[in-house]
Short mmCIF file of C-alpha atoms and ligand atoms in Angstrom, two decimals:
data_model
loop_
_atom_site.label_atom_id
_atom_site.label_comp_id
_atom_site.label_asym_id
_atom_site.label_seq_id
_atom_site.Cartn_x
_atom_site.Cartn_y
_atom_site.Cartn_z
CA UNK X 17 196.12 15.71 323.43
CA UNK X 18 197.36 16.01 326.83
CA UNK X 19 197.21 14.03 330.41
CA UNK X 20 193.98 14.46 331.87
CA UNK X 21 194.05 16.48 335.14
CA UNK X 22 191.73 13.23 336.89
CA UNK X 23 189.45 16.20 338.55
CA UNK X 24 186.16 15.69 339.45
CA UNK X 25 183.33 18.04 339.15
CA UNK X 26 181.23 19.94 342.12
CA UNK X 27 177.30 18.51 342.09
CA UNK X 28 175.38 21.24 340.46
CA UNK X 29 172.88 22.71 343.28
CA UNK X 30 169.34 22.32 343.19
CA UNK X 31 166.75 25.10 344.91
CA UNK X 32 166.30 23.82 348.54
CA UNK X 33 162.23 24.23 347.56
CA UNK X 34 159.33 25.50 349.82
CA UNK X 35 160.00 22.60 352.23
CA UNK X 36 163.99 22.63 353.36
CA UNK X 37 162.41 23.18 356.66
CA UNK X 38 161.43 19.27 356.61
CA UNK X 39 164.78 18.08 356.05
CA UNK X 40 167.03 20.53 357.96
CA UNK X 41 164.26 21.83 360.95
CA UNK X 42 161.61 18.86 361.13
CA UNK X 43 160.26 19.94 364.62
CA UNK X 44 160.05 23.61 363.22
CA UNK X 45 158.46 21.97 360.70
CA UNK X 46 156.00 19.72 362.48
CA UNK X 47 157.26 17.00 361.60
CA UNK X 48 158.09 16.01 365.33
CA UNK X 49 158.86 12.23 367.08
CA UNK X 50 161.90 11.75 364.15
CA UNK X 51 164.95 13.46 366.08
CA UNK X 52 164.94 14.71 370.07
CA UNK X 53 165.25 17.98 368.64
CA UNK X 54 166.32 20.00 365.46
CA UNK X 55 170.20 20.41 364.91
CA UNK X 56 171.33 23.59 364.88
CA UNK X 57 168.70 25.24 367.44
CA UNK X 58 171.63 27.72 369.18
CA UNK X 59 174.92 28.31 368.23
CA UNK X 60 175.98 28.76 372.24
CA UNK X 61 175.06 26.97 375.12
CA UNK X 62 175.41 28.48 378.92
CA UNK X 63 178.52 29.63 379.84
CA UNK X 64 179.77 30.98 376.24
CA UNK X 65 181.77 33.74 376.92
CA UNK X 66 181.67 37.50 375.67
CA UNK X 67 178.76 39.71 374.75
CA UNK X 68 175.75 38.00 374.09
CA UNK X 69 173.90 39.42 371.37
CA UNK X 70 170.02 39.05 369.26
CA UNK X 71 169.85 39.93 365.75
CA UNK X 72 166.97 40.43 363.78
CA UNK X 73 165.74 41.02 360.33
CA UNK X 74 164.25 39.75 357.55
CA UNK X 75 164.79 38.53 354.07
CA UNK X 76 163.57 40.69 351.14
CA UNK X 77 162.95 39.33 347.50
CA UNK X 78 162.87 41.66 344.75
CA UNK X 79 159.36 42.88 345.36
CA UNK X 80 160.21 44.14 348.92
CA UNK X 81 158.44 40.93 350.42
CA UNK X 82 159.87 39.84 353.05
CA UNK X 83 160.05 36.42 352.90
CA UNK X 84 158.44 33.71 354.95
CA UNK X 85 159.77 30.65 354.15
CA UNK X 86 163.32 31.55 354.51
CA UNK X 87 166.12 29.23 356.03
CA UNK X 88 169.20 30.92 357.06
CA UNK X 89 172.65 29.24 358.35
CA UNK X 90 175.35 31.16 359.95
CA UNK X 91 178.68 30.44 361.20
CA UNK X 92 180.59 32.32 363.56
CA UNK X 93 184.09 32.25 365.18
CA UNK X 94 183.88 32.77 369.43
CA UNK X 95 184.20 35.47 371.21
CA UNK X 96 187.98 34.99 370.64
CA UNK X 97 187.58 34.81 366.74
CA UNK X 98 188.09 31.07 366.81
CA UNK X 99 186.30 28.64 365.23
CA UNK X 100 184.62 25.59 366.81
CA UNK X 101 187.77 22.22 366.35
CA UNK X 102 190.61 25.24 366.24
CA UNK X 103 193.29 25.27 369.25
CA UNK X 104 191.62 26.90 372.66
CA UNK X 105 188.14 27.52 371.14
CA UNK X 106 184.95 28.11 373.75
CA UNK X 107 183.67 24.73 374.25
CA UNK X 108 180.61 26.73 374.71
CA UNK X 109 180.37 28.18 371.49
CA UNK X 110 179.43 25.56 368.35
CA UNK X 111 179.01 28.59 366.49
CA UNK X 112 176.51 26.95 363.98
CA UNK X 113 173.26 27.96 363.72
CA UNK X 114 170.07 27.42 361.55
CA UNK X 115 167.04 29.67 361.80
CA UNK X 116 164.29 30.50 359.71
CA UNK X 117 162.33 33.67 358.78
CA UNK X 118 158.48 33.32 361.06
CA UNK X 119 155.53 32.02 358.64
CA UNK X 120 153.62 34.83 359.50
CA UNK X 121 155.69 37.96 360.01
CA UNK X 122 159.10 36.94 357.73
CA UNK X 123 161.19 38.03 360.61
CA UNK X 124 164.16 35.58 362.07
CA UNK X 125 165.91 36.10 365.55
CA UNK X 126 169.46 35.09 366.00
CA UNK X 127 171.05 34.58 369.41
CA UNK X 128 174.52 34.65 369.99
CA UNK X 129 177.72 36.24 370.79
CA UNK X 130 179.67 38.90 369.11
CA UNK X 131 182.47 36.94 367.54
CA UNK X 132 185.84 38.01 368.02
CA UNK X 133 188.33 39.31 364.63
CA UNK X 134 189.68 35.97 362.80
CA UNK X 135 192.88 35.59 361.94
CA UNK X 136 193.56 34.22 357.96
CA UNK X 137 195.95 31.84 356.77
CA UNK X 138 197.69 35.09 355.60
CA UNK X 139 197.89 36.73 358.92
CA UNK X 140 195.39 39.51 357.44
CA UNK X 141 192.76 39.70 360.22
CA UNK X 142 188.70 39.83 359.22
CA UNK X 143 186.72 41.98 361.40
CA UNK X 144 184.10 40.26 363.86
CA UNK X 145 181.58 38.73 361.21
CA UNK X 146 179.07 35.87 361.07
CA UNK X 147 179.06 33.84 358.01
CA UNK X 148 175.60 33.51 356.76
CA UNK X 149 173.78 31.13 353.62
CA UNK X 150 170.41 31.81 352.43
CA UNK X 151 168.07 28.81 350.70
CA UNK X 152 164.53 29.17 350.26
CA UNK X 153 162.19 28.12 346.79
CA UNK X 154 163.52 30.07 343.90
CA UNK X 155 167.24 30.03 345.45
CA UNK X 156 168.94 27.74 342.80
CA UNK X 157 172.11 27.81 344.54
CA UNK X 158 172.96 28.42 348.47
CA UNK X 159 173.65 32.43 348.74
CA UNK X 160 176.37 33.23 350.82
CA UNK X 161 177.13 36.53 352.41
CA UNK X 162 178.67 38.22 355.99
CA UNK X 163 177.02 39.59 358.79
CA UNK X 164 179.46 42.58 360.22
CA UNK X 165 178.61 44.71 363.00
CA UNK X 166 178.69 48.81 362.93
CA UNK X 167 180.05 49.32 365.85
CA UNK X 168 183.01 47.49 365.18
CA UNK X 169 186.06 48.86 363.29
CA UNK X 170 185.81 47.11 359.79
CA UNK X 171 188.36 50.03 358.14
CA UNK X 172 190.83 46.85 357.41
CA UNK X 173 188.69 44.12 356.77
CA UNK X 174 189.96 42.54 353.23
CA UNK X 175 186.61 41.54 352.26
CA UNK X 176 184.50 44.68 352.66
CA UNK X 177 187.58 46.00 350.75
CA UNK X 178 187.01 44.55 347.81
CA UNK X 179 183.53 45.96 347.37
CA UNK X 180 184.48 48.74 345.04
CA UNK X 181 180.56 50.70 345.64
CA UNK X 182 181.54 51.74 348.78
CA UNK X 183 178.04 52.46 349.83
CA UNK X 184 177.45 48.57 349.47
CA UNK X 185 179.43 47.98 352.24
CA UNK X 186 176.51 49.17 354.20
CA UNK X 187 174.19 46.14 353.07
CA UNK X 188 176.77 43.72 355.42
CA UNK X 189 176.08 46.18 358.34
CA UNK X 190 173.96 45.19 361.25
CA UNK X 191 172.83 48.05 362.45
CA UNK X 192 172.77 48.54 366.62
CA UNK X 193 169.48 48.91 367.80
CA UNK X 194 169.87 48.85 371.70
CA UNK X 195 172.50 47.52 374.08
CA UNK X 196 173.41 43.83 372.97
CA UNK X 197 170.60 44.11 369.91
CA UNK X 198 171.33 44.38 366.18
CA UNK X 199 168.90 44.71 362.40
CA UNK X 200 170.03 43.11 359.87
CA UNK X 201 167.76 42.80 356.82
CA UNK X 202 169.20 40.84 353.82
CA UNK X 203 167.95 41.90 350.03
CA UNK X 204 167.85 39.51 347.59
CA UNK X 205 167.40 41.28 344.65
CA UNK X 206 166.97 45.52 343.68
CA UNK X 207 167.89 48.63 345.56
CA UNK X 208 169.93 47.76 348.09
CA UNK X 209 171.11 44.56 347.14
CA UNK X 210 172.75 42.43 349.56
CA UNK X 211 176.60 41.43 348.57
CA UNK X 212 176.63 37.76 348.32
CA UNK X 213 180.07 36.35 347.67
CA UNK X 214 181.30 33.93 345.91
CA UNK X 215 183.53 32.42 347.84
CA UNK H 14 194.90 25.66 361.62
CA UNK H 15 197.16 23.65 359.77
CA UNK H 16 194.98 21.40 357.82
CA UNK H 17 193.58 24.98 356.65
CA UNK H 18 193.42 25.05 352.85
CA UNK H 19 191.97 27.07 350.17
CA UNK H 20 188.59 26.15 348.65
CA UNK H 21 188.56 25.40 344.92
CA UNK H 22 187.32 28.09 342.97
CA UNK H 23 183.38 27.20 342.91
CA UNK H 24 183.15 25.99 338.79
CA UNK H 25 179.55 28.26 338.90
CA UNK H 26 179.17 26.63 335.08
CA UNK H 27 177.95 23.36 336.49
CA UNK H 28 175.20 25.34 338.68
CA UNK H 29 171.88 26.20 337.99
CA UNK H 30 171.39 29.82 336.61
CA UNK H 31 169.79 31.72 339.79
CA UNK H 32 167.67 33.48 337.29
CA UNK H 33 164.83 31.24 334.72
CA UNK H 34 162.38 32.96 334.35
CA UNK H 35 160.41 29.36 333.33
CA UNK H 36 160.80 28.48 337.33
CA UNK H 37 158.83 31.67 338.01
CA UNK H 38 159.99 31.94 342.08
CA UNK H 39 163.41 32.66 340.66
CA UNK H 40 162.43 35.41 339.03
CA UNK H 41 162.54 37.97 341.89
CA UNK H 42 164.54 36.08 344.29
CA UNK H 43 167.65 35.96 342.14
CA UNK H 44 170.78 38.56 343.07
CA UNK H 45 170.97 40.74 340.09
CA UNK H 46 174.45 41.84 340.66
CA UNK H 47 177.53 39.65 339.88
CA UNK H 48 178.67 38.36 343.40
CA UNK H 49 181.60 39.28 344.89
CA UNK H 50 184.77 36.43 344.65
CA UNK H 51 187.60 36.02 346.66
CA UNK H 52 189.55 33.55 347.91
CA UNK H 53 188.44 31.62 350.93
CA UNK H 54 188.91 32.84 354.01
CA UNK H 55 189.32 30.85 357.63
CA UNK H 56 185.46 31.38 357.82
CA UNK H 57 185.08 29.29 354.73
CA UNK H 58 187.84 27.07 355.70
CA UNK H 59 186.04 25.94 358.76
CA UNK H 60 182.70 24.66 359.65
CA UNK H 61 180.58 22.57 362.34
CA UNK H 62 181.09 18.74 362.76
CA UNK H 63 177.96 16.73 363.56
CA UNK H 64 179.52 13.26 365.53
CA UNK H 65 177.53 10.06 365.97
CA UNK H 66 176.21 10.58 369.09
CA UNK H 67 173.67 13.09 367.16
CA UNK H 68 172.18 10.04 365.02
CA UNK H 69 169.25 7.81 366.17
CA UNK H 70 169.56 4.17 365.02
CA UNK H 71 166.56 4.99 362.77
CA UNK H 72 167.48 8.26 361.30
CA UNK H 73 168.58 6.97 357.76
CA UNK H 74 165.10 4.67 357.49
CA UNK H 75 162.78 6.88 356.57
CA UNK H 76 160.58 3.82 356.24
CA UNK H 77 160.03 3.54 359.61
CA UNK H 78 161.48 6.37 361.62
CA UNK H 79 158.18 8.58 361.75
CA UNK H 80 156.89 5.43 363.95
CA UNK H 81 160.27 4.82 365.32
CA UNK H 82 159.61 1.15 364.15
CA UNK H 83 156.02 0.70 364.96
CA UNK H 84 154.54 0.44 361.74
CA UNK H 85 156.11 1.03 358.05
CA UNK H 86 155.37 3.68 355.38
CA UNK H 87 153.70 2.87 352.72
CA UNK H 88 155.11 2.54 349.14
CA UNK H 89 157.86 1.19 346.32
CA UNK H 90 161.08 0.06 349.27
CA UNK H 91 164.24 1.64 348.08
CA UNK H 92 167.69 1.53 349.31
CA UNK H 93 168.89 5.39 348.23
CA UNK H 94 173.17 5.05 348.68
CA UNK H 95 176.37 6.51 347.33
CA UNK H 96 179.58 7.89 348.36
CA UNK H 97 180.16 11.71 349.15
CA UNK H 98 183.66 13.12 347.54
CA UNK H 99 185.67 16.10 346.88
CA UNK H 100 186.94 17.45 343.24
CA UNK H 101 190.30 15.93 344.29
CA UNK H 102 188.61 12.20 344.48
CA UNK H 103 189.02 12.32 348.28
CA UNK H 104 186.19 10.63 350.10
CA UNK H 105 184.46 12.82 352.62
CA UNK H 106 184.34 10.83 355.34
CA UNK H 107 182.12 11.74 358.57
CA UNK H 108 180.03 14.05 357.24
CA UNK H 109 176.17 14.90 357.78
CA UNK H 110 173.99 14.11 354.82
CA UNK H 111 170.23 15.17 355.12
CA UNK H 112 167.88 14.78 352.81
CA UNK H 113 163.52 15.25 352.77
CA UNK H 114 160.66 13.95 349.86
CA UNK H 115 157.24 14.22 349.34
CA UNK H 116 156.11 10.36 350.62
CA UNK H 117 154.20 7.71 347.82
CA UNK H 118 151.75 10.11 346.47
CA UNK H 119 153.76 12.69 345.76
CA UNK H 120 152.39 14.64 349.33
CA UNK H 121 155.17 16.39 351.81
CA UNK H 122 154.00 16.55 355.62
CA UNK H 123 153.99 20.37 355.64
CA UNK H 124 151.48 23.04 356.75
CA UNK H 125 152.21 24.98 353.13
CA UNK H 126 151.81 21.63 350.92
CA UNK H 127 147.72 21.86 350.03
CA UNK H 128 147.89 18.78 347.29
CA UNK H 129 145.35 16.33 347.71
CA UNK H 130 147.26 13.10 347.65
CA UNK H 131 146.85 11.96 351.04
CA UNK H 132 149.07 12.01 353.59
CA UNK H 133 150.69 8.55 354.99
CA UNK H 134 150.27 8.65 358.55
CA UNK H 135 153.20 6.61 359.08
CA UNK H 136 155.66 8.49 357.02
CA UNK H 137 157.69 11.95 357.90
CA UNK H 138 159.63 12.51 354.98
CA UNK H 139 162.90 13.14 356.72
CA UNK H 140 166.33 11.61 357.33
CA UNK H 141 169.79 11.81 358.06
CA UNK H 142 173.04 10.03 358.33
CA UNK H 143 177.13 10.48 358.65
CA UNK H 144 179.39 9.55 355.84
CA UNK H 145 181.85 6.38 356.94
CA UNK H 146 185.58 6.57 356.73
CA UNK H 147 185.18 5.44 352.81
CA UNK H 148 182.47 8.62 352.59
CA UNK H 149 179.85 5.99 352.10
CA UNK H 150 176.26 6.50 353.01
CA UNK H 151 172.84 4.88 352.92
CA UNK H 152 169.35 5.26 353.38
CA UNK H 153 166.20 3.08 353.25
CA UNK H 154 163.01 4.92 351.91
CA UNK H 155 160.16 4.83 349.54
CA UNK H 156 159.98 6.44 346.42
CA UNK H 157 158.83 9.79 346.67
CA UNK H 158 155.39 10.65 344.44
CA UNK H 159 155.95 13.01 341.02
CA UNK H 160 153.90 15.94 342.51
CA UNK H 161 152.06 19.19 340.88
CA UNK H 162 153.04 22.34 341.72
CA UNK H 163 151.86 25.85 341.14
CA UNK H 164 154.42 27.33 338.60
CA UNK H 165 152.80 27.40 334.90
CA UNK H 166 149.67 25.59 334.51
CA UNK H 167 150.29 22.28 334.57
CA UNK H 168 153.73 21.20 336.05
CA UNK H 169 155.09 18.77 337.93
CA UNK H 170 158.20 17.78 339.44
CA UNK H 171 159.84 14.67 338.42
CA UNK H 172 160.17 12.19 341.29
CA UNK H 173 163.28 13.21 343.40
CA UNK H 174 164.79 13.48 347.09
CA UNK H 175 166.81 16.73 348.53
CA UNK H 176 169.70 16.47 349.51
CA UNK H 177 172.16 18.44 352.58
CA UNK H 178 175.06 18.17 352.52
CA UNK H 179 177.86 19.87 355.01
CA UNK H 180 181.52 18.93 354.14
CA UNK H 181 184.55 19.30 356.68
CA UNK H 182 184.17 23.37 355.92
CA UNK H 183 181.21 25.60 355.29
CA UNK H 184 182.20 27.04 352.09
CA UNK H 185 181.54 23.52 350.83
CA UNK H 186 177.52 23.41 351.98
CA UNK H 187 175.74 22.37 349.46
CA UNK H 188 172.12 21.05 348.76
CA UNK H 189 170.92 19.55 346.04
CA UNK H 190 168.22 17.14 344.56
CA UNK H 191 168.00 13.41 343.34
CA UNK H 192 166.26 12.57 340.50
CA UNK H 193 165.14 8.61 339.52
CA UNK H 194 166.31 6.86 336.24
CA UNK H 195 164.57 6.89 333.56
CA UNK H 196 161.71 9.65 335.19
CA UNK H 197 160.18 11.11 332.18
CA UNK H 198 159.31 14.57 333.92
CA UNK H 199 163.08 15.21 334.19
CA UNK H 200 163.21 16.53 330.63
CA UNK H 201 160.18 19.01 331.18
CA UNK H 202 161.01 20.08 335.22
CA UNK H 203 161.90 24.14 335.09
CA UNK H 204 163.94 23.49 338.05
CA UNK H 205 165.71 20.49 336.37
CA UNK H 206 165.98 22.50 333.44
CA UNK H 207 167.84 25.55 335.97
CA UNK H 208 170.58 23.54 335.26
CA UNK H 209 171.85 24.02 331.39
CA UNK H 210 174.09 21.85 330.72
CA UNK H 211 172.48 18.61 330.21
CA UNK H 212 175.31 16.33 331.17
CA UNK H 213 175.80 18.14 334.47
CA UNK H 214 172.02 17.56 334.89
CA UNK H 215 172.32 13.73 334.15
CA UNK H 216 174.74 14.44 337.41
CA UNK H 217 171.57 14.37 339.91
CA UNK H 218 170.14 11.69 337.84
CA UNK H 219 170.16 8.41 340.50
CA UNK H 220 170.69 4.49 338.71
CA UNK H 221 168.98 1.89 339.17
CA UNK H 222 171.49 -0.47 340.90
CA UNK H 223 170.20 -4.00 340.72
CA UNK H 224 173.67 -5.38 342.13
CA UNK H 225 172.62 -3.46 345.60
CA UNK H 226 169.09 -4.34 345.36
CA UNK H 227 167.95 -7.37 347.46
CA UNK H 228 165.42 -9.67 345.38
CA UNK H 229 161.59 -9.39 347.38
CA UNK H 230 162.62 -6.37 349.40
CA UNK H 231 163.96 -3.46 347.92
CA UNK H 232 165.28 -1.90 344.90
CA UNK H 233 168.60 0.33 345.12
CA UNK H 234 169.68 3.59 343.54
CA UNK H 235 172.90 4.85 343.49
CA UNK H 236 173.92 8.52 344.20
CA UNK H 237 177.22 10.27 344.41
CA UNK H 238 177.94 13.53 345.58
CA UNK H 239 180.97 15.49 344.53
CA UNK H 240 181.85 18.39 347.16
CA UNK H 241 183.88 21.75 346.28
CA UNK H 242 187.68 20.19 346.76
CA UNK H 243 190.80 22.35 348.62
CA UNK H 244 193.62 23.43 346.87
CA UNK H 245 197.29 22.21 348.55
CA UNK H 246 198.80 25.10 349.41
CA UNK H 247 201.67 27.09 347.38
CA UNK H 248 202.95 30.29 348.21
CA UNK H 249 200.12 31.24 350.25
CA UNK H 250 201.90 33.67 352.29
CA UNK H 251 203.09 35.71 348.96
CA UNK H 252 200.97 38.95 348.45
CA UNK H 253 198.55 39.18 345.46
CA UNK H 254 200.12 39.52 341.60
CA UNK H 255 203.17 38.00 343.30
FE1 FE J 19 160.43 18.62 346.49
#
C-alpha cells in the first residue's frame, strides 16, 4: 500500500440536451420575464477598441447537416491579447460570448473584435484566436476548439503546430470574406473534421 | 498573470464516451478523430467572472421566479444544494452555476418540446446562482417530471436537472446533469448509460438529505460538483523533455 494522493475526481459531463438554450439563453429561448436579459449577449460593449469584426458559420454533424440547435461559447483576449481581470485589459471588452446556431437556417453570427496575440506563461506567444466550446444533444462532453484568422500570421503559433496533418490546420481558419467579415464553419464529425482539443 | 496555473490533465475516463450508438444523436455528432492535447494555455487559464450584481433575488427559486413571486409552480418542493470544488479539494467560490428541467410533468417550456404533459403556466424551468466563499450553492425547485423522448421506442429519461457550470477559467466549463436517488430509469437512460463506469455515474446521482429538508415544506437533495483542478507550478519555464 501507499499514502493516498487525497485527489478528487472531475464530474463526468452529461450532453447539454436539445434544450441548453433554457438554462444558458432563456430569452432566446422564450422563456422571457426570469432575467433582464440573457448573459453573454456580446462579448464588447461601445467603445472596445480595435477592428471590429462578424463571423459566421455553421455547425455540421456528420451527415453535412448543419445544425440548428447548436450553442456555441467563445472566449477571446482584447484587441491587445489580454484577457478580461488581466493587468490593463479593455474595460470594454468582456470577451465572453454565447450564441447559438438560427432554428431555421443553422447559421450563428458572432460580433466582436479581432483579438490581439496572447502571451503564455512560457513567453511563447499564440496567434490572435477565439476560444470556442460546442454543446448541443448528442454532445456528451463540451467540444473545445480555436477560432484563428487567415489573414493573420499563425507560422509560430504552438498549437496549430502540433497538428501533425498539416492540411487540418485549415479547419481552425476563418476564412475573410469582406472587409471586417469572416466564415467559419465547424465539422463535427467526417471530411473535414474540425480539431477539437483537449485541453 | 500570476495566479496563472496549468489545468489538470482532463481524466477523459470519468466522461461519457462521445460516441453510443444506444443514444442515437451521438452517433453522427461525435468527433471521430482523437482530439488534439496540450497543455493549457493563458486562453484556458482565464475565463469570464459573472459578480452579484448579475443575480435577481429570485434567480435560484425556480419555484417562483417565472412569476417573480406572484404565484408558485406547481409540484413535489425541493431544496437542490451542494458545494462546487476543484480536484485539489479547493472550494470554488464565486462562481456561476446554471442549471434548467423539464417542470412536474416531465414538460420543458420550449418551442422543440411537443410532449403532451402540460405545461405549468407558472413555471420557466430556469435558474441561476453564484457559489459563496465556502463554494456553497442552493436552489429551491420542484422535481422535474421523468419524460419520453424520441431515441428507441420507448425511452425515457430518468428525472434529472442540468447543470452549468463556469469555474475561475474556461478550460474548466463544464455541464452536466443531476439525477434523483433511488430513480429507477437511471439504470436504463442511454445517456446515463454514456457514462461507463458505474461508480462515476453514481457521481451525478443527487441524495436525499433529510438533515437539510424542512418538515411540511420541502425535501432536500444534495449535489456536489468537482471542477478540473490547477496544477502548482514547477519548472514551467523549462522547455519540453527537459
Ligand atoms: Fe433534460
Amino acid at each position: 500500500m501507499t499514502q493516498s494522493l487525497d485527489m478528487l475526481v472531475e464530474t463526468p459531463s452529461q450532453t447539454a440536451g436539445p434544450y441548453v438554450h433554457i438554462g444558458c439563453i432563456p430569452t432566446f429561448a422564450g422563456v422571457e420575464g426570469i432575467y433582464p436579459q440573457d448573459l453573454g449577449l456580446s462579448p464588447i460593449e461601445d467603445g472596445a477598441k480595435g477592428q471590429i469584426v462578424t463571423i459566421t458559420g455553421s455547425v455540421f454533424d456528420g451527415t453535412g447537416w448543419a445544425m440548428r440547435d447548436a450553442m456555441i461559447e467563445s472566449w477571446q483576449a482584447d484587441a491587445a491579447g489580454r484577457y478580461a481581470g488581466q493587468e490593463g485589459a479593455d474595460p470594454n471588452v468582456s470577451g465572453f460570448c454565447r450564441f447559438a446556431a438560427d432554428k431555421d437556417s443553422g447559421q450563428f453570427t458572432l460580433r466582436t473584435v479581432k483579438p490581439g496575440a496572447v502571451a503564455n506563461r512560457d513567453g511563447s506567444v499564440m496567434a490572435p484566436h477565439i476560444t470556442l466550446w460546442i454543446v448541443a444533444r448528442g454532445i456528451n462532453i463540451g467540444l473545445h476548439t480555436r477560432l484563428y484568422f487567415e489573414d493573420e500570421n499563425n507560422d509560430q503559433d504552438p498549437l496549430l503546430a502540433r497538428i501533425e496533418q498539416r492540411h487540418r490546420v485549415d479547419t481552425l481558419l476563418a476564412r475573410k470574406t469582406g472587409e471586417g467579415s469572416y466564415h467559419f464553419d465547424i465539422r463535427l464529425q467526417g471530411e473535414g473534421e474540425t480539431v477539437f482539443l483537449d485541453i | 498573470m500570476s495566479d496563472q496555473k496549468p489545468l489538470m490533465p482532463r481524466r477523459r475516463e470519468v466522461h461519457p464516451l462521445p460516441y453510443w450508438p444506444d443514444y442515437k444523436t451521438s452517433v453522427a455528432r461525435s468527433p471521430s478523430l482523437p482530439l488534439l492535447s496540450m497543455e493549457s494555455t493563458t486562453s484556458e487559464e482565464t475565463g469570464p467572472r459573472f459578480g452579484h450584481s448579475t443575480l435577481g433575488p429570485l434567480d435560484n427559486n425556480l419555484i417562483e421566479n417565472y412569476t417573480q413571486g406572484a404565484a408558485k409552480a406547481v409540484g413535489e418542493r425541493v431544496r437542490l444544494h451542494g458545494r462546487v470544488m476543484d480536484e485539489t479539494g479547493r472550494p470554488v467560490a464565486g462562481t456561476l452555476v446554471e442549471i434548467w428541467q423539464a417542470n412536474a410533468g416531465g414538460r420543458y417550456r420550449h418551442i422543440k418540446d411537443t410532449y403532451f404533459a402540460p405545461l405549468d403556466p407558472n413555471f420557466g424551468g430556469c435558474g441561476r446562482t453564484i457559489t459563496d466563499d465556502a463554494g456553497y450553492y442552493e436552489f429551491m425547485t420542484i422535481r422535474p417530471g421523468a419524460y419520453p423522448w424520441p431515441n428507441r421506442a420507448n425511452d425515457w429519461r430518468p428525472m434529472h436537472v442540468h447543470f452549468s457550470i463556469f469555474g475561475p477559467t474556461f478550460g474548466q466549463r463544464l455541464i452536466t446533469q443531476c439525477y434523483f436517488q433511488g430513480d429507477p430509469l437511471i439504470d436504463l437512460c442511454p445517456i446515463a448509460a454514456t457514462i461507463r463506469d458505474r461508480s462515476q455515474l453514481d457521481r451525478l446521482v443527487a441524495a436525499l438529505d433529510m438533515q437539510n429538508s424542512r418538515g411540511m415544506d420541502y425535501l432536500a437533495y444534495k449535489f456536489d460538483i468537482v471542477l478540473r483542478g490547477r496544477r502548482q507550478t514547477m519548472f514551467e519555464n523549462r522547455p519540453e523533455g527537459m
